[in-house]
mmCIF file with all atom_site columns, C-alpha atoms in Angstrom:
data_model
loop_
_atom_site.group_PDB
_atom_site.id
_atom_site.type_symbol
_atom_site.label_atom_id
_atom_site.label_alt_id
_atom_site.label_comp_id
_atom_site.label_asym_id
_atom_site.label_entity_id
_atom_site.label_seq_id
_atom_site.pdbx_PDB_ins_code
_atom_site.Cartn_x
_atom_site.Cartn_y
_atom_site.Cartn_z
_atom_site.occupancy
_atom_site.B_iso_or_equiv
_atom_site.pdbx_formal_charge
_atom_site.auth_seq_id
_atom_site.auth_comp_id
_atom_site.auth_asym_id
_atom_site.auth_atom_id
_atom_site.pdbx_PDB_model_num
ATOM 1   C CA . ALA A 1 1   ? 14.190  -11.683 -3.353  1.00 60.00 ? 1   ALA A CA 1
ATOM 2   C CA . GLN A 1 2   ? 13.092  -8.559  -5.011  1.00 70.00 ? 2   GLN A CA 1
ATOM 3   C CA . LYS A 1 3   ? 9.410   -8.183  -5.343  1.00 92.00 ? 3   LYS A CA 1
ATOM 4   C CA . ILE A 1 4   ? 9.767   -5.664  -8.400  1.00 96.00 ? 4   ILE A CA 1
ATOM 5   C CA . THR A 1 5   ? 12.571  -5.909  -10.804 1.00 96.00 ? 5   THR A CA 1
ATOM 6   C CA . GLN A 1 6   ? 13.405  -3.393  -13.430 1.00 97.00 ? 6   GLN A CA 1
ATOM 7   C CA . THR A 1 7   ? 16.457  -4.531  -15.239 1.00 96.00 ? 7   THR A CA 1
ATOM 8   C CA . GLN A 1 8   ? 17.002  -1.482  -17.451 1.00 96.00 ? 8   GLN A CA 1
ATOM 9   C CA . PRO A 1 9   ? 18.561  1.276   -15.468 1.00 95.00 ? 9   PRO A CA 1
ATOM 10  C CA . GLY A 1 10  ? 18.470  3.506   -18.691 1.00 96.00 ? 10  GLY A CA 1
ATOM 11  C CA . MET A 1 11  ? 16.680  3.383   -22.080 1.00 97.00 ? 11  MET A CA 1
ATOM 12  C CA . PHE A 1 12  ? 17.079  5.598   -25.108 1.00 97.00 ? 12  PHE A CA 1
ATOM 13  C CA . VAL A 1 13  ? 14.490  6.044   -27.895 1.00 97.00 ? 13  VAL A CA 1
ATOM 14  C CA . GLN A 1 14  ? 13.985  8.179   -30.942 1.00 97.00 ? 14  GLN A CA 1
ATOM 15  C CA . GLU A 1 15  ? 11.135  10.539  -30.891 1.00 97.00 ? 15  GLU A CA 1
ATOM 16  C CA . LYS A 1 16  ? 7.993   8.970   -32.480 1.00 97.00 ? 16  LYS A CA 1
ATOM 17  C CA . GLU A 1 17  ? 9.144   5.404   -32.075 1.00 97.00 ? 17  GLU A CA 1
ATOM 18  C CA . ALA A 1 18  ? 7.768   2.961   -29.412 1.00 98.00 ? 18  ALA A CA 1
ATOM 19  C CA . VAL A 1 19  ? 9.590   1.701   -26.476 1.00 98.00 ? 19  VAL A CA 1
ATOM 20  C CA . THR A 1 20  ? 8.980   -1.109  -23.947 1.00 98.00 ? 20  THR A CA 1
ATOM 21  C CA . LEU A 1 21  ? 10.213  -0.850  -20.358 1.00 98.00 ? 21  LEU A CA 1
ATOM 22  C CA . ASP A 1 22  ? 10.519  -4.109  -18.669 1.00 98.00 ? 22  ASP A CA 1
ATOM 23  C CA . CYS A 1 23  ? 9.171   -5.148  -15.137 1.00 98.00 ? 23  CYS A CA 1
ATOM 24  C CA . THR A 1 24  ? 8.971   -8.540  -13.477 1.00 97.00 ? 24  THR A CA 1
ATOM 25  C CA . TYR A 1 25  ? 7.309   -9.180  -10.224 1.00 97.00 ? 25  TYR A CA 1
ATOM 26  C CA . ASP A 1 26  ? 7.335   -11.732 -7.609  1.00 95.00 ? 26  ASP A CA 1
ATOM 27  C CA . THR A 1 27  ? 4.288   -12.574 -5.224  1.00 92.00 ? 27  THR A CA 1
ATOM 28  C CA . SER A 1 28  ? 2.447   -15.524 -4.056  1.00 90.00 ? 28  SER A CA 1
ATOM 29  C CA . ASP A 1 29  ? -0.699  -13.609 -3.305  1.00 88.00 ? 29  ASP A CA 1
ATOM 30  C CA . PRO A 1 30  ? -3.294  -14.363 -6.022  1.00 89.00 ? 30  PRO A CA 1
ATOM 31  C CA . SER A 1 31  ? -4.714  -10.935 -5.838  1.00 87.00 ? 31  SER A CA 1
ATOM 32  C CA . TYR A 1 32  ? -2.619  -8.016  -6.747  1.00 89.00 ? 32  TYR A CA 1
ATOM 33  C CA . GLY A 1 33  ? -2.380  -4.946  -8.712  1.00 90.00 ? 33  GLY A CA 1
ATOM 34  C CA . LEU A 1 34  ? 0.502   -3.532  -10.931 1.00 94.00 ? 34  LEU A CA 1
ATOM 35  C CA . PHE A 1 35  ? 1.077   0.114   -11.590 1.00 94.00 ? 35  PHE A CA 1
ATOM 36  C CA . TRP A 1 36  ? 3.440   2.296   -13.524 1.00 97.00 ? 36  TRP A CA 1
ATOM 37  C CA . TYR A 1 37  ? 4.321   5.798   -12.471 1.00 96.00 ? 37  TYR A CA 1
ATOM 38  C CA . LYS A 1 38  ? 6.340   8.653   -14.309 1.00 97.00 ? 38  LYS A CA 1
ATOM 39  C CA . GLN A 1 39  ? 8.651   10.737  -12.375 1.00 96.00 ? 39  GLN A CA 1
ATOM 40  C CA . PRO A 1 40  ? 10.016  13.765  -14.224 1.00 94.00 ? 40  PRO A CA 1
ATOM 41  C CA . SER A 1 41  ? 13.087  15.694  -12.921 1.00 90.00 ? 41  SER A CA 1
ATOM 42  C CA . SER A 1 42  ? 10.579  18.093  -11.135 1.00 87.00 ? 42  SER A CA 1
ATOM 43  C CA . GLY A 1 43  ? 9.983   15.015  -8.704  1.00 87.00 ? 43  GLY A CA 1
ATOM 44  C CA . GLU A 1 44  ? 6.291   14.453  -8.714  1.00 87.00 ? 44  GLU A CA 1
ATOM 45  C CA . MET A 1 45  ? 5.076   10.827  -9.240  1.00 92.00 ? 45  MET A CA 1
ATOM 46  C CA . ILE A 1 46  ? 2.544   10.731  -12.045 1.00 93.00 ? 46  ILE A CA 1
ATOM 47  C CA . PHE A 1 47  ? 0.153   7.734   -12.308 1.00 91.00 ? 47  PHE A CA 1
ATOM 48  C CA . LEU A 1 48  ? 0.154   6.284   -15.843 1.00 95.00 ? 48  LEU A CA 1
ATOM 49  C CA . ILE A 1 49  ? -1.582  2.887   -15.867 1.00 94.00 ? 49  ILE A CA 1
ATOM 50  C CA . TYR A 1 50  ? -2.981  0.016   -13.765 1.00 92.00 ? 50  TYR A CA 1
ATOM 51  C CA . GLN A 1 51  ? -3.513  -3.570  -14.265 1.00 94.00 ? 51  GLN A CA 1
ATOM 52  C CA . GLY A 1 52  ? -5.302  -5.950  -11.818 1.00 91.00 ? 52  GLY A CA 1
ATOM 53  C CA . SER A 1 53  ? -4.244  -9.685  -11.506 1.00 91.00 ? 53  SER A CA 1
ATOM 54  C CA . TYR A 1 54  ? -7.745  -10.716 -12.455 1.00 90.00 ? 54  TYR A CA 1
ATOM 55  C CA . ASP A 1 55  ? -8.124  -8.407  -15.414 1.00 90.00 ? 55  ASP A CA 1
ATOM 56  C CA . GLN A 1 56  ? -8.533  -10.401 -18.559 1.00 88.00 ? 56  GLN A CA 1
ATOM 57  C CA . GLN A 1 57  ? -7.160  -7.779  -20.959 1.00 94.00 ? 57  GLN A CA 1
ATOM 58  C CA . ASN A 1 58  ? -4.120  -5.636  -21.055 1.00 95.00 ? 58  ASN A CA 1
ATOM 59  C CA . ALA A 1 59  ? -4.680  -2.219  -19.770 1.00 95.00 ? 59  ALA A CA 1
ATOM 60  C CA . THR A 1 60  ? -4.321  0.890   -22.196 1.00 96.00 ? 60  THR A CA 1
ATOM 61  C CA . GLU A 1 61  ? -4.277  4.451   -21.596 1.00 94.00 ? 61  GLU A CA 1
ATOM 62  C CA . GLY A 1 62  ? -3.755  6.788   -24.548 1.00 96.00 ? 62  GLY A CA 1
ATOM 63  C CA . ARG A 1 63  ? -0.167  6.076   -25.686 1.00 97.00 ? 63  ARG A CA 1
ATOM 64  C CA . TYR A 1 64  ? 0.590   3.756   -22.586 1.00 98.00 ? 64  TYR A CA 1
ATOM 65  C CA . SER A 1 65  ? -0.218  -0.127  -22.753 1.00 97.00 ? 65  SER A CA 1
ATOM 66  C CA . LEU A 1 66  ? 0.633   -2.679  -20.329 1.00 97.00 ? 66  LEU A CA 1
ATOM 67  C CA . ASN A 1 67  ? 1.846   -6.014  -21.548 1.00 96.00 ? 67  ASN A CA 1
ATOM 68  C CA . PHE A 1 68  ? 0.654   -8.295  -18.923 1.00 96.00 ? 68  PHE A CA 1
ATOM 69  C CA . GLN A 1 69  ? 1.971   -11.911 -18.971 1.00 96.00 ? 69  GLN A CA 1
ATOM 70  C CA . LYS A 1 70  ? 0.743   -13.427 -15.792 1.00 95.00 ? 70  LYS A CA 1
ATOM 71  C CA . ALA A 1 71  ? 2.587   -16.809 -16.284 1.00 94.00 ? 71  ALA A CA 1
ATOM 72  C CA . ARG A 1 72  ? 5.823   -15.094 -16.775 1.00 96.00 ? 72  ARG A CA 1
ATOM 73  C CA . LYS A 1 73  ? 5.060   -12.616 -13.917 1.00 96.00 ? 73  LYS A CA 1
ATOM 74  C CA . SER A 1 74  ? 5.822   -9.568  -16.161 1.00 97.00 ? 74  SER A CA 1
ATOM 75  C CA . ALA A 1 75  ? 4.140   -6.286  -16.637 1.00 97.00 ? 75  ALA A CA 1
ATOM 76  C CA . ASN A 1 76  ? 6.017   -4.464  -19.191 1.00 98.00 ? 76  ASN A CA 1
ATOM 77  C CA . LEU A 1 77  ? 4.994   -0.713  -20.117 1.00 98.00 ? 77  LEU A CA 1
ATOM 78  C CA . VAL A 1 78  ? 4.826   0.108   -23.778 1.00 98.00 ? 78  VAL A CA 1
ATOM 79  C CA . ILE A 1 79  ? 5.060   3.703   -24.847 1.00 98.00 ? 79  ILE A CA 1
ATOM 80  C CA . SER A 1 80  ? 3.994   4.374   -28.459 1.00 96.00 ? 80  SER A CA 1
ATOM 81  C CA . ALA A 1 81  ? 5.047   7.306   -30.524 1.00 96.00 ? 81  ALA A CA 1
ATOM 82  C CA . SER A 1 82  ? 7.468   8.676   -27.899 1.00 97.00 ? 82  SER A CA 1
ATOM 83  C CA . GLN A 1 83  ? 7.615   12.430  -27.308 1.00 97.00 ? 83  GLN A CA 1
ATOM 84  C CA . LEU A 1 84  ? 10.352  14.620  -25.851 1.00 97.00 ? 84  LEU A CA 1
ATOM 85  C CA . GLY A 1 85  ? 8.276   14.998  -22.693 1.00 96.00 ? 85  GLY A CA 1
ATOM 86  C CA . ASP A 1 86  ? 8.288   11.370  -22.048 1.00 98.00 ? 86  ASP A CA 1
ATOM 87  C CA . SER A 1 87  ? 11.938  11.771  -20.853 1.00 97.00 ? 87  SER A CA 1
ATOM 88  C CA . ALA A 1 88  ? 11.696  10.869  -17.237 1.00 97.00 ? 88  ALA A CA 1
ATOM 89  C CA . MET A 1 89  ? 12.168  8.038   -14.584 1.00 97.00 ? 89  MET A CA 1
ATOM 90  C CA . TYR A 1 90  ? 9.646   5.310   -14.790 1.00 98.00 ? 90  TYR A CA 1
ATOM 91  C CA . PHE A 1 91  ? 8.768   3.077   -11.935 1.00 98.00 ? 91  PHE A CA 1
ATOM 92  C CA . CYS A 1 92  ? 6.902   -0.061  -11.813 1.00 97.00 ? 92  CYS A CA 1
ATOM 93  C CA . ALA A 1 93  ? 4.990   -0.887  -8.679  1.00 95.00 ? 93  ALA A CA 1
ATOM 94  C CA . MET A 1 94  ? 2.862   -3.635  -7.114  1.00 93.00 ? 94  MET A CA 1
ATOM 95  C CA . ARG A 1 95  ? 0.124   -3.752  -4.581  1.00 88.00 ? 95  ARG A CA 1
ATOM 96  C CA . GLU A 1 96  ? -0.437  -7.159  -2.922  1.00 82.00 ? 96  GLU A CA 1
ATOM 97  C CA . GLY A 1 97  ? -3.942  -7.965  -1.766  1.00 71.00 ? 97  GLY A CA 1
ATOM 98  C CA . PRO A 1 98  ? -7.405  -7.428  -3.198  1.00 65.00 ? 98  PRO A CA 1
ATOM 99  C CA . GLU A 1 99  ? -8.476  -4.148  -4.689  1.00 61.00 ? 99  GLU A CA 1
ATOM 100 C CA . THR A 1 100 ? -10.497 -3.323  -1.599  1.00 59.00 ? 100 THR A CA 1
ATOM 101 C CA . SER A 1 101 ? -7.363  -2.900  0.453   1.00 58.00 ? 101 SER A CA 1
ATOM 102 C CA . GLY A 1 102 ? -5.168  0.227   0.489   1.00 63.00 ? 102 GLY A CA 1
ATOM 103 C CA . SER A 1 103 ? -1.974  -1.714  1.037   1.00 75.00 ? 103 SER A CA 1
ATOM 104 C CA . ARG A 1 104 ? 1.499   -0.382  0.385   1.00 80.00 ? 104 ARG A CA 1
ATOM 105 C CA . LEU A 1 105 ? 2.956   -0.128  -3.021  1.00 87.00 ? 105 LEU A CA 1
ATOM 106 C CA . THR A 1 106 ? 6.372   -1.773  -3.622  1.00 92.00 ? 106 THR A CA 1
ATOM 107 C CA . PHE A 1 107 ? 8.314   -0.007  -6.194  1.00 95.00 ? 107 PHE A CA 1
ATOM 108 C CA . GLY A 1 108 ? 11.050  -1.202  -8.439  1.00 96.00 ? 108 GLY A CA 1
ATOM 109 C CA . GLU A 1 109 ? 14.391  0.717   -8.968  1.00 95.00 ? 109 GLU A CA 1
ATOM 110 C CA . GLY A 1 110 ? 13.217  2.586   -12.027 1.00 97.00 ? 110 GLY A CA 1
ATOM 111 C CA . THR A 1 111 ? 14.159  3.053   -15.394 1.00 98.00 ? 111 THR A CA 1
ATOM 112 C CA . GLN A 1 112 ? 15.535  6.345   -16.788 1.00 97.00 ? 112 GLN A CA 1
ATOM 113 C CA . LEU A 1 113 ? 13.969  7.010   -20.288 1.00 98.00 ? 113 LEU A CA 1
ATOM 114 C CA . THR A 1 114 ? 15.569  9.513   -22.529 1.00 98.00 ? 114 THR A CA 1
ATOM 115 C CA . VAL A 1 115 ? 13.783  10.347  -25.820 1.00 97.00 ? 115 VAL A CA 1
ATOM 116 C CA . ASN A 1 116 ? 16.142  11.811  -28.453 1.00 96.00 ? 116 ASN A CA 1
ATOM 117 C CA . PRO A 1 117 ? 14.971  14.274  -31.079 1.00 95.00 ? 117 PRO A CA 1
ATOM 118 C CA . GLU B 2 1   ? -9.679  19.284  -7.756  1.00 66.00 ? 1   GLU B CA 1
ATOM 119 C CA . ALA B 2 2   ? -6.570  20.295  -5.611  1.00 81.00 ? 2   ALA B CA 1
ATOM 120 C CA . GLY B 2 3   ? -3.860  17.445  -5.450  1.00 92.00 ? 3   GLY B CA 1
ATOM 121 C CA . VAL B 2 4   ? -1.884  16.382  -2.475  1.00 95.00 ? 4   VAL B CA 1
ATOM 122 C CA . VAL B 2 5   ? -0.210  19.267  -0.800  1.00 96.00 ? 5   VAL B CA 1
ATOM 123 C CA . GLN B 2 6   ? 3.089   19.019  0.935   1.00 97.00 ? 6   GLN B CA 1
ATOM 124 C CA . SER B 2 7   ? 5.279   21.584  2.862   1.00 97.00 ? 7   SER B CA 1
ATOM 125 C CA . PRO B 2 8   ? 8.008   22.418  2.909   1.00 97.00 ? 8   PRO B CA 1
ATOM 126 C CA . ARG B 2 9   ? 9.307   21.602  -0.475  1.00 95.00 ? 9   ARG B CA 1
ATOM 127 C CA . TYR B 2 10  ? 12.937  21.829  0.598   1.00 96.00 ? 10  TYR B CA 1
ATOM 128 C CA . LYS B 2 11  ? 14.588  21.535  4.011   1.00 97.00 ? 11  LYS B CA 1
ATOM 129 C CA . ILE B 2 12  ? 18.232  21.722  5.008   1.00 98.00 ? 12  ILE B CA 1
ATOM 130 C CA . ILE B 2 13  ? 19.082  20.872  8.662   1.00 97.00 ? 13  ILE B CA 1
ATOM 131 C CA . GLU B 2 14  ? 22.172  19.932  10.685  1.00 97.00 ? 14  GLU B CA 1
ATOM 132 C CA . LYS B 2 15  ? 22.379  16.375  12.116  1.00 96.00 ? 15  LYS B CA 1
ATOM 133 C CA . LYS B 2 16  ? 20.887  15.908  15.383  1.00 97.00 ? 16  LYS B CA 1
ATOM 134 C CA . GLN B 2 17  ? 18.194  18.637  14.785  1.00 97.00 ? 17  GLN B CA 1
ATOM 135 C CA . PRO B 2 18  ? 14.545  17.895  14.590  1.00 97.00 ? 18  PRO B CA 1
ATOM 136 C CA . VAL B 2 19  ? 12.474  18.215  11.433  1.00 98.00 ? 19  VAL B CA 1
ATOM 137 C CA . ALA B 2 20  ? 8.814   18.021  10.621  1.00 98.00 ? 20  ALA B CA 1
ATOM 138 C CA . PHE B 2 21  ? 6.843   17.498  7.302   1.00 97.00 ? 21  PHE B CA 1
ATOM 139 C CA . TRP B 2 22  ? 3.262   18.409  6.677   1.00 97.00 ? 22  TRP B CA 1
ATOM 140 C CA . CYS B 2 23  ? 0.788   16.791  4.186   1.00 97.00 ? 23  CYS B CA 1
ATOM 141 C CA . ASN B 2 24  ? -2.770  17.600  3.123   1.00 96.00 ? 24  ASN B CA 1
ATOM 142 C CA . PRO B 2 25  ? -4.342  14.821  1.199   1.00 95.00 ? 25  PRO B CA 1
ATOM 143 C CA . ILE B 2 26  ? -6.755  15.124  -1.606  1.00 94.00 ? 26  ILE B CA 1
ATOM 144 C CA . SER B 2 27  ? -10.262 15.883  -0.016  1.00 92.00 ? 27  SER B CA 1
ATOM 145 C CA . GLY B 2 28  ? -12.259 12.849  0.930   1.00 89.00 ? 28  GLY B CA 1
ATOM 146 C CA . HIS B 2 29  ? -9.303  10.419  0.684   1.00 90.00 ? 29  HIS B CA 1
ATOM 147 C CA . ASN B 2 30  ? -9.322  8.243   3.730   1.00 89.00 ? 30  ASN B CA 1
ATOM 148 C CA . THR B 2 31  ? -5.991  6.599   3.180   1.00 90.00 ? 31  THR B CA 1
ATOM 149 C CA . LEU B 2 32  ? -2.789  8.379   3.662   1.00 93.00 ? 32  LEU B CA 1
ATOM 150 C CA . TYR B 2 33  ? 0.657   7.259   3.037   1.00 94.00 ? 33  TYR B CA 1
ATOM 151 C CA . TRP B 2 34  ? 4.183   8.556   3.723   1.00 96.00 ? 34  TRP B CA 1
ATOM 152 C CA . TYR B 2 35  ? 7.084   7.166   1.645   1.00 96.00 ? 35  TYR B CA 1
ATOM 153 C CA . ARG B 2 36  ? 10.731  7.858   1.619   1.00 97.00 ? 36  ARG B CA 1
ATOM 154 C CA . GLN B 2 37  ? 12.663  7.972   -1.525  1.00 97.00 ? 37  GLN B CA 1
ATOM 155 C CA . ASN B 2 38  ? 16.402  7.661   -1.458  1.00 95.00 ? 38  ASN B CA 1
ATOM 156 C CA . LEU B 2 39  ? 18.377  9.039   -4.411  1.00 92.00 ? 39  LEU B CA 1
ATOM 157 C CA . GLY B 2 40  ? 18.219  6.737   -7.471  1.00 89.00 ? 40  GLY B CA 1
ATOM 158 C CA . GLN B 2 41  ? 15.795  4.430   -5.852  1.00 93.00 ? 41  GLN B CA 1
ATOM 159 C CA . GLY B 2 42  ? 12.062  3.904   -5.744  1.00 94.00 ? 42  GLY B CA 1
ATOM 160 C CA . PRO B 2 43  ? 9.958   5.077   -2.900  1.00 95.00 ? 43  PRO B CA 1
ATOM 161 C CA . GLU B 2 44  ? 9.584   2.903   0.121   1.00 94.00 ? 44  GLU B CA 1
ATOM 162 C CA . LEU B 2 45  ? 6.568   3.004   2.574   1.00 93.00 ? 45  LEU B CA 1
ATOM 163 C CA . LEU B 2 46  ? 7.081   4.444   5.960   1.00 96.00 ? 46  LEU B CA 1
ATOM 164 C CA . ILE B 2 47  ? 3.506   4.472   7.219   1.00 95.00 ? 47  ILE B CA 1
ATOM 165 C CA . ARG B 2 48  ? 0.058   4.095   6.033   1.00 92.00 ? 48  ARG B CA 1
ATOM 166 C CA . TYR B 2 49  ? -3.121  5.590   7.653   1.00 92.00 ? 49  TYR B CA 1
ATOM 167 C CA . GLU B 2 50  ? -6.831  4.502   7.302   1.00 89.00 ? 50  GLU B CA 1
ATOM 168 C CA . ASN B 2 51  ? -8.433  7.655   8.541   1.00 90.00 ? 51  ASN B CA 1
ATOM 169 C CA . GLU B 2 52  ? -6.783  8.453   12.039  1.00 91.00 ? 52  GLU B CA 1
ATOM 170 C CA . GLU B 2 53  ? -5.449  4.862   12.427  1.00 91.00 ? 53  GLU B CA 1
ATOM 171 C CA . ALA B 2 54  ? -1.852  3.819   11.603  1.00 92.00 ? 54  ALA B CA 1
ATOM 172 C CA . VAL B 2 55  ? -2.458  0.576   10.070  1.00 88.00 ? 55  VAL B CA 1
ATOM 173 C CA . ASP B 2 56  ? 0.940   -0.294  8.607   1.00 87.00 ? 56  ASP B CA 1
ATOM 174 C CA . ASP B 2 57  ? 4.014   1.390   10.246  1.00 91.00 ? 57  ASP B CA 1
ATOM 175 C CA . SER B 2 58  ? 6.399   -1.751  10.203  1.00 87.00 ? 58  SER B CA 1
ATOM 176 C CA . GLN B 2 59  ? 9.056   0.179   8.073   1.00 90.00 ? 59  GLN B CA 1
ATOM 177 C CA . LEU B 2 60  ? 8.943   3.277   10.256  1.00 94.00 ? 60  LEU B CA 1
ATOM 178 C CA . PRO B 2 61  ? 12.201  3.717   12.303  1.00 92.00 ? 61  PRO B CA 1
ATOM 179 C CA . LYS B 2 62  ? 10.255  4.338   15.476  1.00 91.00 ? 62  LYS B CA 1
ATOM 180 C CA . ASP B 2 63  ? 13.202  5.385   17.667  1.00 94.00 ? 63  ASP B CA 1
ATOM 181 C CA . ARG B 2 64  ? 13.395  8.774   15.857  1.00 96.00 ? 64  ARG B CA 1
ATOM 182 C CA . PHE B 2 65  ? 10.470  8.953   13.467  1.00 97.00 ? 65  PHE B CA 1
ATOM 183 C CA . SER B 2 66  ? 6.986   9.649   14.636  1.00 96.00 ? 66  SER B CA 1
ATOM 184 C CA . ALA B 2 67  ? 3.765   10.408  12.511  1.00 97.00 ? 67  ALA B CA 1
ATOM 185 C CA . GLU B 2 68  ? 0.265   11.617  13.349  1.00 95.00 ? 68  GLU B CA 1
ATOM 186 C CA . ARG B 2 69  ? -2.943  12.251  11.341  1.00 95.00 ? 69  ARG B CA 1
ATOM 187 C CA . LEU B 2 70  ? -5.270  14.154  13.655  1.00 83.00 ? 70  LEU B CA 1
ATOM 188 C CA . LYS B 2 71  ? -8.920  14.083  12.661  1.00 86.00 ? 71  LYS B CA 1
ATOM 189 C CA . GLY B 2 72  ? -8.097  11.847  9.702   1.00 84.00 ? 72  GLY B CA 1
ATOM 190 C CA . VAL B 2 73  ? -7.195  14.438  7.344   1.00 92.00 ? 73  VAL B CA 1
ATOM 191 C CA . ASP B 2 74  ? -3.666  16.185  7.636   1.00 96.00 ? 74  ASP B CA 1
ATOM 192 C CA . SER B 2 75  ? -0.826  14.350  8.709   1.00 97.00 ? 75  SER B CA 1
ATOM 193 C CA . THR B 2 76  ? 2.682   15.309  10.077  1.00 97.00 ? 76  THR B CA 1
ATOM 194 C CA . LEU B 2 77  ? 5.832   13.190  9.883   1.00 98.00 ? 77  LEU B CA 1
ATOM 195 C CA . LYS B 2 78  ? 8.650   14.193  12.415  1.00 98.00 ? 78  LYS B CA 1
ATOM 196 C CA . ILE B 2 79  ? 12.303  13.182  12.618  1.00 97.00 ? 79  ILE B CA 1
ATOM 197 C CA . GLN B 2 80  ? 14.036  13.682  15.894  1.00 97.00 ? 80  GLN B CA 1
ATOM 198 C CA . PRO B 2 81  ? 16.968  13.655  15.918  1.00 96.00 ? 81  PRO B CA 1
ATOM 199 C CA . ALA B 2 82  ? 17.928  13.697  12.201  1.00 97.00 ? 82  ALA B CA 1
ATOM 200 C CA . GLU B 2 83  ? 20.957  11.693  10.914  1.00 97.00 ? 83  GLU B CA 1
ATOM 201 C CA . LEU B 2 84  ? 22.921  12.066  7.687   1.00 96.00 ? 84  LEU B CA 1
ATOM 202 C CA . GLY B 2 85  ? 21.291  9.010   6.309   1.00 96.00 ? 85  GLY B CA 1
ATOM 203 C CA . ASP B 2 86  ? 17.795  10.624  6.466   1.00 97.00 ? 86  ASP B CA 1
ATOM 204 C CA . SER B 2 87  ? 18.674  12.711  3.605   1.00 97.00 ? 87  SER B CA 1
ATOM 205 C CA . ALA B 2 88  ? 15.818  11.875  1.013   1.00 97.00 ? 88  ALA B CA 1
ATOM 206 C CA . VAL B 2 89  ? 12.745  12.959  -0.569  1.00 97.00 ? 89  VAL B CA 1
ATOM 207 C CA . TYR B 2 90  ? 9.678   12.277  1.658   1.00 97.00 ? 90  TYR B CA 1
ATOM 208 C CA . LEU B 2 91  ? 6.576   11.741  -0.386  1.00 97.00 ? 91  LEU B CA 1
ATOM 209 C CA . CYS B 2 92  ? 2.988   11.782  0.835   1.00 96.00 ? 92  CYS B CA 1
ATOM 210 C CA . ALA B 2 93  ? 0.208   10.008  -1.151  1.00 94.00 ? 93  ALA B CA 1
ATOM 211 C CA . SER B 2 94  ? -3.503  9.517   -0.660  1.00 92.00 ? 94  SER B CA 1
ATOM 212 C CA . SER B 2 95  ? -6.073  7.224   -2.053  1.00 89.00 ? 95  SER B CA 1
ATOM 213 C CA . LEU B 2 96  ? -9.771  6.687   -1.840  1.00 82.00 ? 96  LEU B CA 1
ATOM 214 C CA . ALA B 2 97  ? -11.456 3.493   -0.450  1.00 66.00 ? 97  ALA B CA 1
ATOM 215 C CA . LEU B 2 98  ? -13.943 3.326   -3.340  1.00 59.00 ? 98  LEU B CA 1
ATOM 216 C CA . ASP B 2 99  ? -11.450 3.485   -6.059  1.00 58.00 ? 99  ASP B CA 1
ATOM 217 C CA . SER B 2 100 ? -11.164 0.170   -7.514  1.00 55.00 ? 100 SER B CA 1
ATOM 218 C CA . SER B 2 101 ? -7.510  0.365   -8.468  1.00 62.00 ? 101 SER B CA 1
ATOM 219 C CA . TYR B 2 102 ? -6.678  2.026   -5.082  1.00 65.00 ? 102 TYR B CA 1
ATOM 220 C CA . GLU B 2 103 ? -4.524  4.451   -7.129  1.00 80.00 ? 103 GLU B CA 1
ATOM 221 C CA . GLN B 2 104 ? -2.239  6.472   -5.188  1.00 87.00 ? 104 GLN B CA 1
ATOM 222 C CA . TYR B 2 105 ? -2.083  10.151  -5.686  1.00 91.00 ? 105 TYR B CA 1
ATOM 223 C CA . PHE B 2 106 ? 1.388   11.624  -4.767  1.00 93.00 ? 106 PHE B CA 1
ATOM 224 C CA . GLY B 2 107 ? 2.278   15.037  -3.683  1.00 94.00 ? 107 GLY B CA 1
ATOM 225 C CA . PRO B 2 108 ? 5.364   16.981  -4.938  1.00 93.00 ? 108 PRO B CA 1
ATOM 226 C CA . GLY B 2 109 ? 7.587   15.653  -1.909  1.00 95.00 ? 109 GLY B CA 1
ATOM 227 C CA . THR B 2 110 ? 9.796   17.350  0.584   1.00 96.00 ? 110 THR B CA 1
ATOM 228 C CA . ARG B 2 111 ? 13.501  17.040  -0.170  1.00 96.00 ? 111 ARG B CA 1
ATOM 229 C CA . LEU B 2 112 ? 15.409  16.869  3.037   1.00 98.00 ? 112 LEU B CA 1
ATOM 230 C CA . THR B 2 113 ? 19.255  17.545  3.345   1.00 97.00 ? 113 THR B CA 1
ATOM 231 C CA . VAL B 2 114 ? 20.824  16.664  6.490   1.00 97.00 ? 114 VAL B CA 1
ATOM 232 C CA . THR B 2 115 ? 24.565  18.194  6.902   1.00 97.00 ? 115 THR B CA 1
#
């Protein structure tokens, strides 16, 4: 079974509108972390936001927020007020194990976001 | 603060030739990762180092791939001999043991094309 599933290969949004990128995960480990990375066409992976499995509140970082629904095993990324520069590939990733371990990240297949003017 | 440095950025080789990639992590980061990203997919871990020790190399094709991290800083990933299916972007990342999220900082990657 896929550990990280991103069901939207591509998404389109109008500039200044909000968009939600879906991510579901599968793990039996009670301790895990969920990450979102942005990868522009230039190729670098840019960290956006992190949610720990024991965090009580949804993570927020500027225009990015993570809608964490633990019972449904989903960790959707919400981008508010989209900008043209947000056009990129977005990856959801999971680290299994406690925060004190530098274990591997398992990535989803990504969602290509296009922001239209 | 300088980010993760990788070289070369691009490499084109013929199949059966050897190739090597170099990575310099962020200063002070004790954990180093090598990922491979195939076109249209997310990165997949090849090997993870804690200081000099390779602690997770279960996904490294050991018949042709090798890696080393001398002195727990720079790292080199080698492929010998390269195959057509090795064409991909090879990403290096590093993280700090004391960072509560264990956020991984990625380098720009090396795009390998095997012809």
